[in-house]
Amino acid sequence: MTPTITAFANSPDRGAGLARDMRVRWALEEVGQAYDVQLVSFAELKQPDYRTLNPFGKIPAYRDGDLTLFESGAIVFHVAETHAGLLPEDAGARSRAIMWMFAALSTVEPPILDLGVAKLVEGKEDWAERRMPLVKDRIRNRLTELSRHMGEAEWLDGAFSAADIIMVHVLLRLGKSGILDEFPAIAAYTARAQARPAYQRAFAAQLAVFTGKT
């Protein structure tokens, strides 16, 4: 059976590949798994039918037969567990890859998301300009630590894995901030991941929704 994922019918990122269904699309493309996409409007996200897929009314949700999942990290992990190629066979390396998935979502992503909140939600507050350097410095601290770990390595831990999908997609939210440019090794890491054919296919598929080609 072909799995189905949900995605925005009208994505706020205007097809920039930042919506979280991109992570799942990318993982499915990496393992060569065909999938269907159910486009969902913002109004539909609030409806009871959709809340049976994701009680929080977010995208993506994932359905495969009797299995329904939500949370992009959990879905990518499921794809990696049920298909070869995104988790190492060695038990220790596999555990480290899973660890880095958690690190991307729990340690690296929160300060990056806070930057978006500071700009879009708090930007008109009289204290917003004073807070912004603190927000950006928290991101720089995380990227300094990540850069120190990676050194000149191509990927987070050995071969490319599901952890790199999650980490790179988290980092791409910094694209317009200029902060990534301050960390050449991490900028090269994200560019290397974006050059992968699976990423390119996933990006094209998500962009096509916005441009109306699907």
CSV table of C-alpha atoms in Angstrom, one decimal:
chain,number,residue,atom,x,y,z
A,1,MET,CA,0.0,0.0,0.0
A,2,THR,CA,1.2,3.5,-0.8
A,3,PRO,CA,1.5,5.8,2.2
A,4,THR,CA,-0.2,9.2,2.2
A,5,ILE,CA,1.2,12.3,3.9
A,6,THR,CA,-0.6,15.6,4.5
A,7,ALA,CA,0.7,19.0,3.4
A,8,PHE,CA,-0.4,22.6,3.2
A,9,ALA,CA,-2.6,23.4,0.2
A,10,ASN,CA,-1.2,26.9,0.5
A,11,SER,CA,2.1,26.8,2.4
A,12,PRO,CA,3.1,29.9,4.4
A,13,ASP,CA,6.7,29.4,3.1
A,14,ARG,CA,5.6,30.0,-0.5
A,15,GLY,CA,7.2,26.8,-1.7
A,16,ALA,CA,10.6,27.4,0.0
A,17,GLY,CA,10.8,23.8,1.3
A,18,LEU,CA,10.5,24.8,5.0
A,19,ALA,CA,7.2,23.2,5.8
A,20,ARG,CA,7.7,20.0,7.8
A,21,ASP,CA,6.2,17.7,5.2
A,22,MET,CA,9.4,18.4,3.4
A,23,ARG,CA,11.3,16.2,5.9
A,24,VAL,CA,9.0,13.3,5.3
A,25,ARG,CA,9.0,13.7,1.5
A,26,TRP,CA,12.8,13.8,1.6
A,27,ALA,CA,13.0,10.6,3.7
A,28,LEU,CA,10.6,8.8,1.4
A,29,GLU,CA,12.5,9.9,-1.7
A,30,GLU,CA,15.8,8.7,-0.1
A,31,VAL,CA,14.4,5.2,0.3
A,32,GLY,CA,12.6,5.1,-3.0
A,33,GLN,CA,9.1,4.8,-1.4
A,34,ALA,CA,6.3,6.2,-3.5
A,35,TYR,CA,3.7,8.2,-1.6
A,36,ASP,CA,0.5,10.2,-2.1
A,37,VAL,CA,-0.1,13.7,-0.8
A,38,GLN,CA,-3.3,15.0,0.7
A,39,LEU,CA,-3.4,18.8,0.5
A,40,VAL,CA,-5.1,20.4,3.5
A,41,SER,CA,-6.3,24.0,3.9
A,42,PHE,CA,-5.9,25.9,7.1
A,43,ALA,CA,-9.7,25.6,7.7
A,44,GLU,CA,-9.5,21.8,7.2
A,45,LEU,CA,-6.7,21.6,9.8
A,46,LYS,CA,-9.3,22.6,12.4
A,47,GLN,CA,-11.9,20.1,11.5
A,48,PRO,CA,-12.7,17.0,13.6
A,49,ASP,CA,-11.8,14.7,10.7
A,50,TYR,CA,-8.3,16.0,10.5
A,51,ARG,CA,-7.9,16.0,14.2
A,52,THR,CA,-8.3,12.3,14.1
A,53,LEU,CA,-5.0,12.3,12.1
A,54,ASN,CA,-3.2,14.9,14.2
A,55,PRO,CA,-4.9,16.0,17.4
A,56,PHE,CA,-2.9,19.3,17.3
A,57,GLY,CA,-4.1,20.2,13.8
A,58,LYS,CA,-0.6,20.3,12.2
A,59,ILE,CA,1.0,18.9,9.2
A,60,PRO,CA,2.3,16.5,8.3
A,61,ALA,CA,0.2,13.4,9.2
A,62,TYR,CA,1.1,10.0,7.8
A,63,ARG,CA,-1.2,7.1,6.9
A,64,ASP,CA,-0.1,3.7,5.8
A,65,GLY,CA,-2.8,1.1,6.0
A,66,ASP,CA,-4.0,1.0,9.6
A,67,LEU,CA,-1.1,3.0,10.9
A,68,THR,CA,-1.5,6.8,11.4
A,69,LEU,CA,1.3,8.9,12.7
A,70,PHE,CA,2.0,12.6,13.3
A,71,GLU,CA,5.1,14.6,14.2
A,72,SER,CA,7.6,14.9,11.4
A,73,GLY,CA,10.5,13.4,13.5
A,74,ALA,CA,8.5,10.4,14.4
A,75,ILE,CA,7.4,9.9,10.8
A,76,VAL,CA,11.0,10.1,9.5
A,77,PHE,CA,12.1,7.7,12.2
A,78,HIS,CA,9.3,5.2,11.1
A,79,VAL,CA,10.4,5.5,7.5
A,80,ALA,CA,14.0,4.9,8.4
A,81,GLU,CA,13.1,1.9,10.6
A,82,THR,CA,11.0,0.3,7.9
A,83,HIS,CA,13.3,0.9,4.9
A,84,ALA,CA,16.9,0.3,4.4
A,85,GLY,CA,19.3,3.1,3.9
A,86,LEU,CA,18.6,5.8,6.5
A,87,LEU,CA,19.8,4.1,9.7
A,88,PRO,CA,23.1,2.2,10.1
A,89,GLU,CA,23.1,-1.5,10.6
A,90,ASP,CA,25.7,-1.3,13.4
A,91,ALA,CA,23.8,-1.0,16.7
A,92,GLY,CA,26.0,1.7,18.2
A,93,ALA,CA,26.0,3.8,15.0
A,94,ARG,CA,22.2,3.4,14.8
A,95,SER,CA,21.7,4.6,18.4
A,96,ARG,CA,23.9,7.6,17.6
A,97,ALA,CA,21.9,8.5,14.5
A,98,ILE,CA,18.7,8.4,16.6
A,99,MET,CA,20.4,10.5,19.2
A,100,TRP,CA,21.2,13.1,16.6
A,101,MET,CA,17.6,13.1,15.4
A,102,PHE,CA,16.6,14.0,19.0
A,103,ALA,CA,19.3,16.6,19.2
A,104,ALA,CA,18.2,18.3,16.0
A,105,LEU,CA,14.6,18.6,17.2
A,106,SER,CA,15.2,19.2,20.9
A,107,THR,CA,18.4,21.2,21.1
A,108,VAL,CA,19.1,22.9,17.7
A,109,GLU,CA,15.6,23.7,16.5
A,110,PRO,CA,14.1,25.6,19.5
A,111,PRO,CA,16.4,28.6,19.3
A,112,ILE,CA,16.0,28.7,15.5
A,113,LEU,CA,12.2,28.7,15.9
A,114,ASP,CA,12.5,31.4,18.5
A,115,LEU,CA,14.0,33.6,15.8
A,116,GLY,CA,10.9,33.3,13.7
A,117,VAL,CA,8.7,34.1,16.7
A,118,ALA,CA,10.9,37.1,17.5
A,119,LYS,CA,10.5,38.5,13.9
A,120,LEU,CA,6.9,37.6,13.0
A,121,VAL,CA,5.1,37.7,16.4
A,122,GLU,CA,7.1,40.0,18.6
A,123,GLY,CA,8.6,42.3,16.0
A,124,LYS,CA,6.3,45.2,16.7
A,125,GLU,CA,6.9,45.3,20.4
A,126,ASP,CA,9.0,48.1,21.7
A,127,TRP,CA,11.4,45.7,23.3
A,128,ALA,CA,11.8,43.5,20.2
A,129,GLU,CA,15.0,45.1,18.9
A,130,ARG,CA,16.7,44.8,22.2
A,131,ARG,CA,15.8,41.1,22.5
A,132,MET,CA,16.9,40.1,19.0
A,133,PRO,CA,20.7,40.0,19.7
A,134,LEU,CA,20.0,37.5,22.5
A,135,VAL,CA,17.9,35.3,20.2
A,136,LYS,CA,20.6,35.3,17.6
A,137,ASP,CA,23.4,34.6,20.0
A,138,ARG,CA,21.6,31.5,21.3
A,139,ILE,CA,21.5,30.2,17.8
A,140,ARG,CA,25.2,31.0,17.3
A,141,ASN,CA,26.1,29.1,20.5
A,142,ARG,CA,24.3,26.0,19.1
A,143,LEU,CA,26.0,26.3,15.7
A,144,THR,CA,29.4,26.8,17.3
A,145,GLU,CA,28.9,23.6,19.2
A,146,LEU,CA,27.6,21.7,16.2
A,147,SER,CA,30.5,23.0,14.0
A,148,ARG,CA,33.0,21.9,16.7
A,149,HIS,CA,31.5,18.4,16.6
A,150,MET,CA,31.4,18.1,12.8
A,151,GLY,CA,34.9,19.5,12.0
A,152,GLU,CA,35.5,18.6,8.4
A,153,ALA,CA,33.1,15.6,8.4
A,154,GLU,CA,30.6,15.2,5.5
A,155,TRP,CA,27.7,14.1,7.8
A,156,LEU,CA,26.8,14.1,11.5
A,157,ASP,CA,28.1,10.6,12.2
A,158,GLY,CA,29.6,8.5,9.5
A,159,ALA,CA,27.3,7.9,6.5
A,160,PHE,CA,24.3,10.0,5.6
A,161,SER,CA,21.3,9.1,7.8
A,162,ALA,CA,17.8,10.2,8.9
A,163,ALA,CA,19.6,12.4,11.4
A,164,ASP,CA,21.0,14.5,8.6
A,165,ILE,CA,17.6,14.9,7.1
A,166,ILE,CA,16.2,16.3,10.3
A,167,MET,CA,19.2,18.4,11.2
A,168,VAL,CA,19.6,20.0,7.7
A,169,HIS,CA,15.9,20.8,7.4
A,170,VAL,CA,16.1,22.5,10.8
A,171,LEU,CA,19.2,24.5,9.7
A,172,LEU,CA,17.6,25.6,6.5
A,173,ARG,CA,15.2,27.8,8.4
A,174,LEU,CA,18.2,30.1,8.9
A,175,GLY,CA,18.6,30.7,5.2
A,176,LYS,CA,17.5,34.4,5.1
A,177,SER,CA,19.0,35.4,8.5
A,178,GLY,CA,22.7,35.2,7.3
A,179,ILE,CA,23.7,33.3,10.4
A,180,LEU,CA,24.6,30.2,8.5
A,181,ASP,CA,27.1,32.2,6.5
A,182,GLU,CA,29.1,32.7,9.7
A,183,PHE,CA,29.7,29.0,9.9
A,184,PRO,CA,31.2,27.8,6.6
A,185,ALA,CA,31.4,24.1,7.5
A,186,ILE,CA,27.7,24.0,8.4
A,187,ALA,CA,26.8,26.0,5.4
A,188,ALA,CA,28.7,23.5,3.3
A,189,TYR,CA,27.0,20.6,5.1
A,190,THR,CA,23.5,22.0,4.3
A,191,ALA,CA,24.5,22.6,0.7
A,192,ARG,CA,25.9,19.1,0.3
A,193,ALA,CA,22.6,17.7,1.6
A,194,GLN,CA,20.5,19.9,-0.7
A,195,ALA,CA,22.5,18.6,-3.7
A,196,ARG,CA,21.3,15.1,-3.0
A,197,PRO,CA,18.9,13.9,-5.8
A,198,ALA,CA,16.3,12.8,-3.2
A,199,TYR,CA,16.3,16.3,-1.7
A,200,GLN,CA,15.9,17.9,-5.1
A,201,ARG,CA,12.9,15.6,-5.9
A,202,ALA,CA,11.2,16.4,-2.6
A,203,PHE,CA,11.8,20.1,-3.0
A,204,ALA,CA,10.4,20.1,-6.5
A,205,ALA,CA,7.3,18.2,-5.4
A,206,GLN,CA,6.7,20.7,-2.6
A,207,LEU,CA,7.4,23.7,-4.8
A,208,ALA,CA,5.0,22.4,-7.4
A,209,VAL,CA,2.1,22.6,-4.9
A,210,PHE,CA,2.7,26.3,-4.5
A,211,THR,CA,3.2,27.0,-8.1
A,212,GLY,CA,0.0,25.0,-9.0
A,213,LYS,CA,1.7,22.4,-11.1
A,214,THR,CA,0.2,19.4,-9.3
